[in-house]
mmCIF file of C-alpha atoms in Angstrom:
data_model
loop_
_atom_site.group_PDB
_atom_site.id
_atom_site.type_symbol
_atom_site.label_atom_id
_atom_site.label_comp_id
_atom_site.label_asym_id
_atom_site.label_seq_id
_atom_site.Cartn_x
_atom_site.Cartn_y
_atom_site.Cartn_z
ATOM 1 C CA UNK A 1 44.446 -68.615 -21.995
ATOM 2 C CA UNK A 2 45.641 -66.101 -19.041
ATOM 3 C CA UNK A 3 45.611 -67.763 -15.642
ATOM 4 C CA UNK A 4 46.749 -66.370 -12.780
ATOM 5 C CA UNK A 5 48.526 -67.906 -9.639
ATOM 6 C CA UNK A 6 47.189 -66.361 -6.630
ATOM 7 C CA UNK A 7 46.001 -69.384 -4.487
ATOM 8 C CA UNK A 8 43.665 -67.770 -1.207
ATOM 9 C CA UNK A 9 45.447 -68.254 2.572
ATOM 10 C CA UNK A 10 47.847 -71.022 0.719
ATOM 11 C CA UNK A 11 50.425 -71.580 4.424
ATOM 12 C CA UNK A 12 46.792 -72.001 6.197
ATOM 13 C CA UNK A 13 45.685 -74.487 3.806
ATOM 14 C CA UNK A 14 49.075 -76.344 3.384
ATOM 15 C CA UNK A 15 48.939 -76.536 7.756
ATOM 16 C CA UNK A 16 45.183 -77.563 8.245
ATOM 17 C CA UNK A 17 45.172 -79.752 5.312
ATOM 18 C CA UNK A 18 47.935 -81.666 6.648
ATOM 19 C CA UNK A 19 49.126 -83.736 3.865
ATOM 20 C CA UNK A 20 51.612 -86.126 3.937
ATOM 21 C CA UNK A 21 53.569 -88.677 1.464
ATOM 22 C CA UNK A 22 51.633 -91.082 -0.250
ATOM 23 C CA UNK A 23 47.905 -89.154 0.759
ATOM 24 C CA UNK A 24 45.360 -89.248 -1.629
ATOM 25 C CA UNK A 25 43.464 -85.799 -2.066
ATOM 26 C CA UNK A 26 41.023 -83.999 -3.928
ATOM 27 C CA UNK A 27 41.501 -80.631 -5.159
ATOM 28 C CA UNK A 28 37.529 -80.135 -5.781
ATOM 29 C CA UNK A 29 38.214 -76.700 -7.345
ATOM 30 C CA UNK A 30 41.445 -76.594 -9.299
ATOM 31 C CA UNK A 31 41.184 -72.789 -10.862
ATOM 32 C CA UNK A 32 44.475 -71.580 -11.245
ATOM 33 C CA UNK A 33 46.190 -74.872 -9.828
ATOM 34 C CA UNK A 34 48.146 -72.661 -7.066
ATOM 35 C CA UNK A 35 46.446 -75.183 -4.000
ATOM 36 C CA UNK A 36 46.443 -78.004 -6.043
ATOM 37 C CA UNK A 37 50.440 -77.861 -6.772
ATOM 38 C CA UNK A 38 51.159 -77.216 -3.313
ATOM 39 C CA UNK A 39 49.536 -79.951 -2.026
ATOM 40 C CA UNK A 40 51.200 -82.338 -4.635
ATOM 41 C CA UNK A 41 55.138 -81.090 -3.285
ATOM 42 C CA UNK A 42 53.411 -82.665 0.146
ATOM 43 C CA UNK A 43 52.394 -85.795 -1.188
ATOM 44 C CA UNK A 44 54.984 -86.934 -3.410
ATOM 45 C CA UNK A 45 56.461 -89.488 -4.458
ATOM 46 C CA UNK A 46 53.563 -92.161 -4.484
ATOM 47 C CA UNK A 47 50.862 -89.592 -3.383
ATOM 48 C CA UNK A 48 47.816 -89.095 -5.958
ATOM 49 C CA UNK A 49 45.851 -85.573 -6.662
ATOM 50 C CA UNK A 50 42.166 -86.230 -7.980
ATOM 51 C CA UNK A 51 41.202 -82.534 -9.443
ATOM 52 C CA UNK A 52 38.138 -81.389 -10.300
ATOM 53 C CA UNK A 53 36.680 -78.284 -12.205
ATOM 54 C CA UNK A 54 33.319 -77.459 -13.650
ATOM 55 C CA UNK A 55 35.335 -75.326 -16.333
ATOM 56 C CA UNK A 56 37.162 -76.907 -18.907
ATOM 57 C CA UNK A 57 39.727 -74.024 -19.676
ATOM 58 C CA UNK A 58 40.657 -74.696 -15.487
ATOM 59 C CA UNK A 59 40.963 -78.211 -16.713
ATOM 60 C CA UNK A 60 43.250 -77.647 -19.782
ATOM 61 C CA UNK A 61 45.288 -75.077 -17.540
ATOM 62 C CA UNK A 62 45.998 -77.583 -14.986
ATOM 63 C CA UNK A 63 47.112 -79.821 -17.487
ATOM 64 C CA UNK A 64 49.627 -77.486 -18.568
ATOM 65 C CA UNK A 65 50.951 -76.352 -15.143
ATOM 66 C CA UNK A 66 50.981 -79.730 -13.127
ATOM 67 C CA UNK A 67 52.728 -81.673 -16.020
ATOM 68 C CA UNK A 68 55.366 -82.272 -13.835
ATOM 69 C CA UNK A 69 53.714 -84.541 -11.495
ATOM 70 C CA UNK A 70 51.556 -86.018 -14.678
ATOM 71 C CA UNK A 71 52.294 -89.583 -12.648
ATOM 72 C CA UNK A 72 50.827 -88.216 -9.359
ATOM 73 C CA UNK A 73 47.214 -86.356 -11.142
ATOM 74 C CA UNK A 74 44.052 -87.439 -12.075
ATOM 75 C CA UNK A 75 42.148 -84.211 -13.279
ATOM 76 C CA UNK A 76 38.141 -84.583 -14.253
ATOM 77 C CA UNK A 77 35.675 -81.890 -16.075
ATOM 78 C CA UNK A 78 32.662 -82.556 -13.699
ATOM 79 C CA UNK A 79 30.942 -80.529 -11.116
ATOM 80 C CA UNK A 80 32.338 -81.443 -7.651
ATOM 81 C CA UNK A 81 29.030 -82.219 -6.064
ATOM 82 C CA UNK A 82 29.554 -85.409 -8.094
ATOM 83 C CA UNK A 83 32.660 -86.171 -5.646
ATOM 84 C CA UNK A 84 31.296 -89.791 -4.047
ATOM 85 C CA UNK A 85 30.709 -90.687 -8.157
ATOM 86 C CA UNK A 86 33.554 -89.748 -9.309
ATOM 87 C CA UNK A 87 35.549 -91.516 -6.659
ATOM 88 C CA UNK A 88 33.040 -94.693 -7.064
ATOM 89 C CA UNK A 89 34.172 -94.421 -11.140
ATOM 90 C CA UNK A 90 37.777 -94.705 -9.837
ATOM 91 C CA UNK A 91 37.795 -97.230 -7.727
ATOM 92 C CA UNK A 92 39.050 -95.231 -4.606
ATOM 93 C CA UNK A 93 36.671 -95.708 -1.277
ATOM 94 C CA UNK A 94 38.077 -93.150 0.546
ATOM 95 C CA UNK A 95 40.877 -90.097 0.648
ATOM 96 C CA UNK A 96 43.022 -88.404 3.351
ATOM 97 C CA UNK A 97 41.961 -85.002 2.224
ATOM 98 C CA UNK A 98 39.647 -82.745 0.411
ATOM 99 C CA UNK A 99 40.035 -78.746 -0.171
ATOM 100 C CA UNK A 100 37.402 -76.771 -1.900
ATOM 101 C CA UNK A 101 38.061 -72.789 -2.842
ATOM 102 C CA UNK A 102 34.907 -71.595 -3.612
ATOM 103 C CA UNK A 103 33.656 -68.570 -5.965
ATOM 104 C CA UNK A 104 34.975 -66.967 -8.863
ATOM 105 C CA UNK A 105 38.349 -67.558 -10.443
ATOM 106 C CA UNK A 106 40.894 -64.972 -11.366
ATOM 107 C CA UNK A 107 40.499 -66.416 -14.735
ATOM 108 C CA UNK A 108 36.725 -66.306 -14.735
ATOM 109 C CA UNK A 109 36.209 -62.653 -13.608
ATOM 110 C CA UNK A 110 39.389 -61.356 -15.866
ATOM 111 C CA UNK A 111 39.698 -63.222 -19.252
ATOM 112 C CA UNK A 112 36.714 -66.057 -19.537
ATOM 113 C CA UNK A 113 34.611 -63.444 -21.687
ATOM 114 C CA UNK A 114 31.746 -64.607 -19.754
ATOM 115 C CA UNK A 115 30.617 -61.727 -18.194
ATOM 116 C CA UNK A 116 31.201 -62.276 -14.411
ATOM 117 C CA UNK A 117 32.865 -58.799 -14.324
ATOM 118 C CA UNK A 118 30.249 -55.906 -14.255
ATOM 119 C CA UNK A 119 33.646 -53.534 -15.341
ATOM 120 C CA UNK A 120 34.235 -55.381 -18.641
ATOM 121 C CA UNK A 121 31.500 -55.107 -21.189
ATOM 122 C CA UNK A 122 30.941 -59.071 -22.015
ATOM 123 C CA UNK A 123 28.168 -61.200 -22.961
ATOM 124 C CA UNK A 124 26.139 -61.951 -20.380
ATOM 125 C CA UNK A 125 26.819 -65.575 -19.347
ATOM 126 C CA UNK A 126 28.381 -66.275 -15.689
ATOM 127 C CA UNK A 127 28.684 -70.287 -16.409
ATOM 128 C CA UNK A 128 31.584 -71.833 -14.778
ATOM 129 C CA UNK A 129 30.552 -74.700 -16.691
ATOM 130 C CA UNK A 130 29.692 -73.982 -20.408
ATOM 131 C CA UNK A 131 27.953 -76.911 -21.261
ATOM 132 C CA UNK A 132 24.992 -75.952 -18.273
ATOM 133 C CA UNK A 133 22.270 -74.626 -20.789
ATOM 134 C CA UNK A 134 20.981 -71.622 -18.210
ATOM 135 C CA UNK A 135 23.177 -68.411 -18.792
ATOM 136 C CA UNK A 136 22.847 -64.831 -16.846
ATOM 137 C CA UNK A 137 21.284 -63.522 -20.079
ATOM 138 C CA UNK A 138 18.399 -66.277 -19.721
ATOM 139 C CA UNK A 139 17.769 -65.785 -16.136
ATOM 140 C CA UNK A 140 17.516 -61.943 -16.373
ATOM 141 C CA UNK A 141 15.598 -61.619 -20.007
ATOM 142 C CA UNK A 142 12.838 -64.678 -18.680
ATOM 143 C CA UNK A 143 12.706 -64.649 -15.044
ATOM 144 C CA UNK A 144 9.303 -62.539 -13.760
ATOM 145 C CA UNK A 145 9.628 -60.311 -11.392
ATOM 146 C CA UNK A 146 9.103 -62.326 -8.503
ATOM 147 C CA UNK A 147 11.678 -64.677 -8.960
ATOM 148 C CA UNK A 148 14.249 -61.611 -10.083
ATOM 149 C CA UNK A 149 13.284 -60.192 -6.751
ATOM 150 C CA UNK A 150 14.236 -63.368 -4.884
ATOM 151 C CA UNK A 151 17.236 -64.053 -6.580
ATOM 152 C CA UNK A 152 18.291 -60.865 -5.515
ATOM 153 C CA UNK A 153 17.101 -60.730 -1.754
ATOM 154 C CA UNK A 154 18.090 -64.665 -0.638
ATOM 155 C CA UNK A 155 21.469 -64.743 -3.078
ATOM 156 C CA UNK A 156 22.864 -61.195 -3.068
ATOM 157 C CA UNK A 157 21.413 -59.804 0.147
ATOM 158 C CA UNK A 158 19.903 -56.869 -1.972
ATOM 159 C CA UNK A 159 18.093 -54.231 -0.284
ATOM 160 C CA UNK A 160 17.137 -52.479 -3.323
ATOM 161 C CA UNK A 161 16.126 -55.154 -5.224
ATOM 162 C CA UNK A 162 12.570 -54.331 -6.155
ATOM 163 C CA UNK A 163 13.072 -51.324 -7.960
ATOM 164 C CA UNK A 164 16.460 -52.823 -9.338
ATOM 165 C CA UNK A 165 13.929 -55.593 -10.574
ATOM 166 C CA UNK A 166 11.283 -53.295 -11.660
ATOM 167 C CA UNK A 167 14.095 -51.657 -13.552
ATOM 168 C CA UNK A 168 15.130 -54.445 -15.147
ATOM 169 C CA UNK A 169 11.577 -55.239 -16.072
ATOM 170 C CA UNK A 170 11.129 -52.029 -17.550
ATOM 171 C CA UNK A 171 14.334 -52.010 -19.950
ATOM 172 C CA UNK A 172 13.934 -55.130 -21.276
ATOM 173 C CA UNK A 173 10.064 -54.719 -22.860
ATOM 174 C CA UNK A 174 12.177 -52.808 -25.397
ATOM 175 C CA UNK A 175 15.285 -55.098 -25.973
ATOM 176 C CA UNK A 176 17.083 -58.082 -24.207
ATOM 177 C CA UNK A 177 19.462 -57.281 -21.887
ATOM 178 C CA UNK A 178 22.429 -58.967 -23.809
ATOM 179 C CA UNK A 179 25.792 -57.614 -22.281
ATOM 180 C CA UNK A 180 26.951 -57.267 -18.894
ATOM 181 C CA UNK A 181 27.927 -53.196 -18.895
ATOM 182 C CA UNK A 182 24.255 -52.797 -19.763
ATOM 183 C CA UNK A 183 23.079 -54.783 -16.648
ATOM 184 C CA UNK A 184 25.738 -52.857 -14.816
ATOM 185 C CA UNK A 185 24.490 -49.649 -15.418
ATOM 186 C CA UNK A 186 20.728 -50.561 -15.410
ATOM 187 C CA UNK A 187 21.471 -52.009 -11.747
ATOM 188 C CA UNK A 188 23.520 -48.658 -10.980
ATOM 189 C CA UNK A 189 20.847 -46.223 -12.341
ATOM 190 C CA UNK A 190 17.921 -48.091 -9.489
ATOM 191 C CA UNK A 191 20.117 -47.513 -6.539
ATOM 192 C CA UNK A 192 19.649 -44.429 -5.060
ATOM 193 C CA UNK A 193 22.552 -42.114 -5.435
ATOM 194 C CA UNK A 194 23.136 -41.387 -1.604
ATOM 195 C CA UNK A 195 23.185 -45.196 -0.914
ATOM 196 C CA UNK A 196 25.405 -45.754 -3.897
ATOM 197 C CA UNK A 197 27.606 -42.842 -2.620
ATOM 198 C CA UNK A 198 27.857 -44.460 1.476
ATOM 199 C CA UNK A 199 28.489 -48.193 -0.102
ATOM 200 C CA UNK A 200 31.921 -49.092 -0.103
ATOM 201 C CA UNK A 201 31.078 -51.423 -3.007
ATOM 202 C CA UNK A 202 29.762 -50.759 -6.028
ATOM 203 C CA UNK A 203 26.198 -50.828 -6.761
ATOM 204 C CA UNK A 204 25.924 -53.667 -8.984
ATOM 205 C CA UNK A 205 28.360 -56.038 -6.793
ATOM 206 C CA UNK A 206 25.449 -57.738 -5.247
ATOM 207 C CA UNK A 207 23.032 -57.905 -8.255
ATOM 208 C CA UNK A 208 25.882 -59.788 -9.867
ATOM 209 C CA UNK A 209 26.830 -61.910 -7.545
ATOM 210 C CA UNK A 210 23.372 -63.388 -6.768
ATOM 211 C CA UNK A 211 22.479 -64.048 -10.848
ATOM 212 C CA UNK A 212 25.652 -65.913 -10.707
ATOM 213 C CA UNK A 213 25.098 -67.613 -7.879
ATOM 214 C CA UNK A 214 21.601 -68.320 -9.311
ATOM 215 C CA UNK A 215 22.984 -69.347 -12.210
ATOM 216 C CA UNK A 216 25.365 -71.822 -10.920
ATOM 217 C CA UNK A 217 23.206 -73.364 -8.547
ATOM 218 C CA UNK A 218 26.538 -72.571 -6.195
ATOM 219 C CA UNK A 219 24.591 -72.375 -2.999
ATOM 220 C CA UNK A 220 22.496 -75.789 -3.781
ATOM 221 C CA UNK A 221 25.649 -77.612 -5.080
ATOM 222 C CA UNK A 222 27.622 -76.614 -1.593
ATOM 223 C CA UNK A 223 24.885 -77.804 0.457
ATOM 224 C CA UNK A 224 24.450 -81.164 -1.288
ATOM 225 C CA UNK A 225 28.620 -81.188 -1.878
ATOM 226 C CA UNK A 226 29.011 -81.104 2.233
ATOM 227 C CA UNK A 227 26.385 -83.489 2.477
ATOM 228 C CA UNK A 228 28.138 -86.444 1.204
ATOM 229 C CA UNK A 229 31.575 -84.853 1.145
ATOM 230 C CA UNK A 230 31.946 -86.284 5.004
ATOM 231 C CA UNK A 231 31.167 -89.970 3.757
ATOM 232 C CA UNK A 232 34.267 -90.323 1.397
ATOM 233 C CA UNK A 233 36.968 -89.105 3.599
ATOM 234 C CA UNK A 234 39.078 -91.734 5.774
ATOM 235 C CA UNK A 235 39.133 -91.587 9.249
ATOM 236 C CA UNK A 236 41.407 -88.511 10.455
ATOM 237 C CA UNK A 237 40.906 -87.108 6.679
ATOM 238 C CA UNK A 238 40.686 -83.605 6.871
ATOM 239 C CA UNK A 239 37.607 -81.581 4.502
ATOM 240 C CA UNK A 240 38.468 -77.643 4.543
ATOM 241 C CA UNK A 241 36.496 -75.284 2.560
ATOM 242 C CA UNK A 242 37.087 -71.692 1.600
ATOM 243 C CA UNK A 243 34.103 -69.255 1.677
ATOM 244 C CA UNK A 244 33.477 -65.780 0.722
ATOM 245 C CA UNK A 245 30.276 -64.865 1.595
ATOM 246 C CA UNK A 246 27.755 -65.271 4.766
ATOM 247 C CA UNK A 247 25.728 -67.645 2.749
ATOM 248 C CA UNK A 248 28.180 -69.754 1.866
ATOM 249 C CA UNK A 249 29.579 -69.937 5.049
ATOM 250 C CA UNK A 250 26.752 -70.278 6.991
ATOM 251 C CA UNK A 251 25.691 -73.564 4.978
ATOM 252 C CA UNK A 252 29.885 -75.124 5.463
ATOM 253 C CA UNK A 253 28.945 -73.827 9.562
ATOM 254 C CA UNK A 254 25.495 -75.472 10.210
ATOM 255 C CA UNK A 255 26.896 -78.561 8.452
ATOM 256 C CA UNK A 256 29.832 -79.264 10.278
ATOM 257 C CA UNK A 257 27.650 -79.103 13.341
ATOM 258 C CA UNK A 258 25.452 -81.836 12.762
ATOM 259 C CA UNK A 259 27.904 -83.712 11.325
ATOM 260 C CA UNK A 260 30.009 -83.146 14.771
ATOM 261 C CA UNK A 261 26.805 -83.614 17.079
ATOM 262 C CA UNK A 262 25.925 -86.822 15.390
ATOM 263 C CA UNK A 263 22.290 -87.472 16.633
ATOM 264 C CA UNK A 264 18.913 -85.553 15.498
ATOM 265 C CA UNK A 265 17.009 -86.178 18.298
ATOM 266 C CA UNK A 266 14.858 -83.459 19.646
ATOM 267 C CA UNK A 267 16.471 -81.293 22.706
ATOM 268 C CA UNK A 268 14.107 -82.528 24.788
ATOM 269 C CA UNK A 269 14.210 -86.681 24.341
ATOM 270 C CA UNK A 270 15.777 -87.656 27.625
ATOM 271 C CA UNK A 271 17.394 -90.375 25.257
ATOM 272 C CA UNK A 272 19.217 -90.559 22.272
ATOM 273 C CA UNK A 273 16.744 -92.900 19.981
ATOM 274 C CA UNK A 274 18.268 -92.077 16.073
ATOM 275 C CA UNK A 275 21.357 -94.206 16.981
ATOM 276 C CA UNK A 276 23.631 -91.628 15.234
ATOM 277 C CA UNK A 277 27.093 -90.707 16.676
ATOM 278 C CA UNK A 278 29.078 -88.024 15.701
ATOM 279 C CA UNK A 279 31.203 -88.257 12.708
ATOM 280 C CA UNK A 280 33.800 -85.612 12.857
ATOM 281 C CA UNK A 281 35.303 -83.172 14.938
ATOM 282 C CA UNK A 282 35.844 -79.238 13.991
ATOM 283 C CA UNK A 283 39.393 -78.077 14.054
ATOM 284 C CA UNK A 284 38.180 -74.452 13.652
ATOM 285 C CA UNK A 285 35.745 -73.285 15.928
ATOM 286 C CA UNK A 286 36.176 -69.886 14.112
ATOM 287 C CA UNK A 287 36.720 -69.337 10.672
ATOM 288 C CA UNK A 288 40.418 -68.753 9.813
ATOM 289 C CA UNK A 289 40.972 -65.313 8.032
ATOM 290 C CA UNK A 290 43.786 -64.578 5.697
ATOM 291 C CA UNK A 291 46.565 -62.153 7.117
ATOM 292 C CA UNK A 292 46.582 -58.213 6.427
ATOM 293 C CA UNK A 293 49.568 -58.622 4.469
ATOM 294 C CA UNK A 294 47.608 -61.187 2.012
ATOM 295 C CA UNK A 295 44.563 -58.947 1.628
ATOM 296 C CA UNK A 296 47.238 -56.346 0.652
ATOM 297 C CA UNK A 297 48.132 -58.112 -2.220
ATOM 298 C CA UNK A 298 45.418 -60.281 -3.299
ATOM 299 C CA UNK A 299 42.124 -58.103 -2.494
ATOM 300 C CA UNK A 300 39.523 -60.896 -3.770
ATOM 301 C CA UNK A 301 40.992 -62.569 -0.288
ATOM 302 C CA UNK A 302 39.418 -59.807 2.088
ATOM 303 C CA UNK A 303 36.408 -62.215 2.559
ATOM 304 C CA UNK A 304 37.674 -65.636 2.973
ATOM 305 C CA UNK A 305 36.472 -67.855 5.465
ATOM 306 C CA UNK A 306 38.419 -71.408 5.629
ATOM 307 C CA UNK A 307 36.644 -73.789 7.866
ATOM 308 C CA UNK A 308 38.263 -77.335 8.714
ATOM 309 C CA UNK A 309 36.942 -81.085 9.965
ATOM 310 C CA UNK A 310 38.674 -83.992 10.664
ATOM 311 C CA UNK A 311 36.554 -87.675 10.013
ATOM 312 C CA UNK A 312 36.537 -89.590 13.243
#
């Protein structure tokens, strides 16, 4: 099992995250463990780390690497939506800190075998969590062409997704689209040539990105994560999330709002009536960005976002 260590923006997580001895934080996406064993060097001795990850191999990994503060972890296969759950199942009411990474892992894209990468040729897949029954393969053999089209257009922003989609359609009346250098280059052969030729990415980037994000339910999960993420953090607990798309970022951005304007009242009520008062307070007005040196060495980081609350 190859993992590899490359944590995103780790000295602007350590800072904003602000942990100190004896916190209790969740790591809600423990990947590689590079955050998750920073974070426990600030908490120690009597500090606890609750990590969680949809994908067992991240789970075994972290088992491995943090075994040195075995006294200090509590790591947990589940989906980190489930967050309020799993800290009900625990017994904890509330932590000092919670850090999710979104996106693909290193591990995912470079060794899971699951097809994330359109440059290796892999069964199609894209689970972060193997036991969810709906794979890549699924969504692009059964979905009609209407849904492929929206997948594409609301989750990877694709301009060309119709005839990408009518491409699809096409190849697969005479055999499943099983593997994911055949999507690549079915994707790569319904862009036209000039666009493909001005993109600085490659054709199938986006194509692949939105069936994964379709099959993950990632934007849905975020949304509901944030949701209830606020509600299980003690007061001054910070919640700082990593991006890396617009999508992503805009749902962690409109969330924080209205969790920092507190009441839903239409503009033009000359009186508050819902009785709600804010809840938090945003540390980053703008999204911190990692440093050029960074993106030098880990490109994947190019399109980080990290925003940051604090509970009131």
């Amino acid at each position: 099992m190859e993992f590899r260590h490359i944590p995103v923006m780790p000295a602007e997580v350590s800072a904003w995250l602000d942990c100190r001895p004896g916190n209790c934080v969740v790591d809600c996406t423990l990947g590689g463990a590079g955050h998750a064993a920073s974070i426990l060097e600030k908490i120690l001795p009597n500090g606890l780390l609750i990590g969680i990850d949809q994908d067992k191999d991240a789970i075994s990994h972290a088992l491995l690497a943090l075994k040195p503060y075995s006294s200090n972890i509590s790591l947990i296969h589940d989906n980190f939506v489930n967050l309020p759950d799993i800290l009900d199942s625990m017994n904890i009411h509330s932590v000092d800190g919670i850090l999710a990474d979104l996106g693909v892992s290193f591990y995912q894209i470079d060794a899971s075998r699951r097809g994330f990468s359109f440059s290796k040729d892999e069964l199609l897949d894209m689970r972060m969590n193997t036991d969810n029954p709906v794979t890549a393969a699924s969504i692009v053999n059964t979905c009609d062409e209407k849904r492929l089209r929206k997948i594409l257009y609301e989750y990877g922003e694709e301009r060309w997704a119709p005839r990408i989609v009518k491409r699809i359609v096409e190849y697969r009346k005479n055999k499943p689209i099983e593997n994911s250098s055949e999507l690549a280059a079915i994707v790569r052969s319904a862009v036209p040539a000039k666009a493909a030729a001005k993109s600085r990415i490659d054709a199938a980037t986006k194509t692949f990105m939105a069936i994964r994000i379709a099959v993950n339910d990632e934007l849905g999960v975020l949304a509901r994560f944030v949701s209830s993420a606020v509600s299980t953090l003690s007061s001054g607990g910070r919640l700082c999330i990593i991006s890396f798309h617009s999508l992503e970022d805009r749902i962690v951005k409109q969330a924080f709002k209205k969790f920092e304007k507190g009441c839903t009242c239409p503009p033009d009520f000359p009186i508050c009536a819902c009785g709600r008062s804010p809840e938090v307070k945003i540390l980053t007005r703008k999204p911190v960005r990692p440093k050029e040196d960074e993106t030098a060495q880990n490109p994947m980081a190019r399109s980080a976002r990290l925003r940051v609350i604090e509970k009131l």
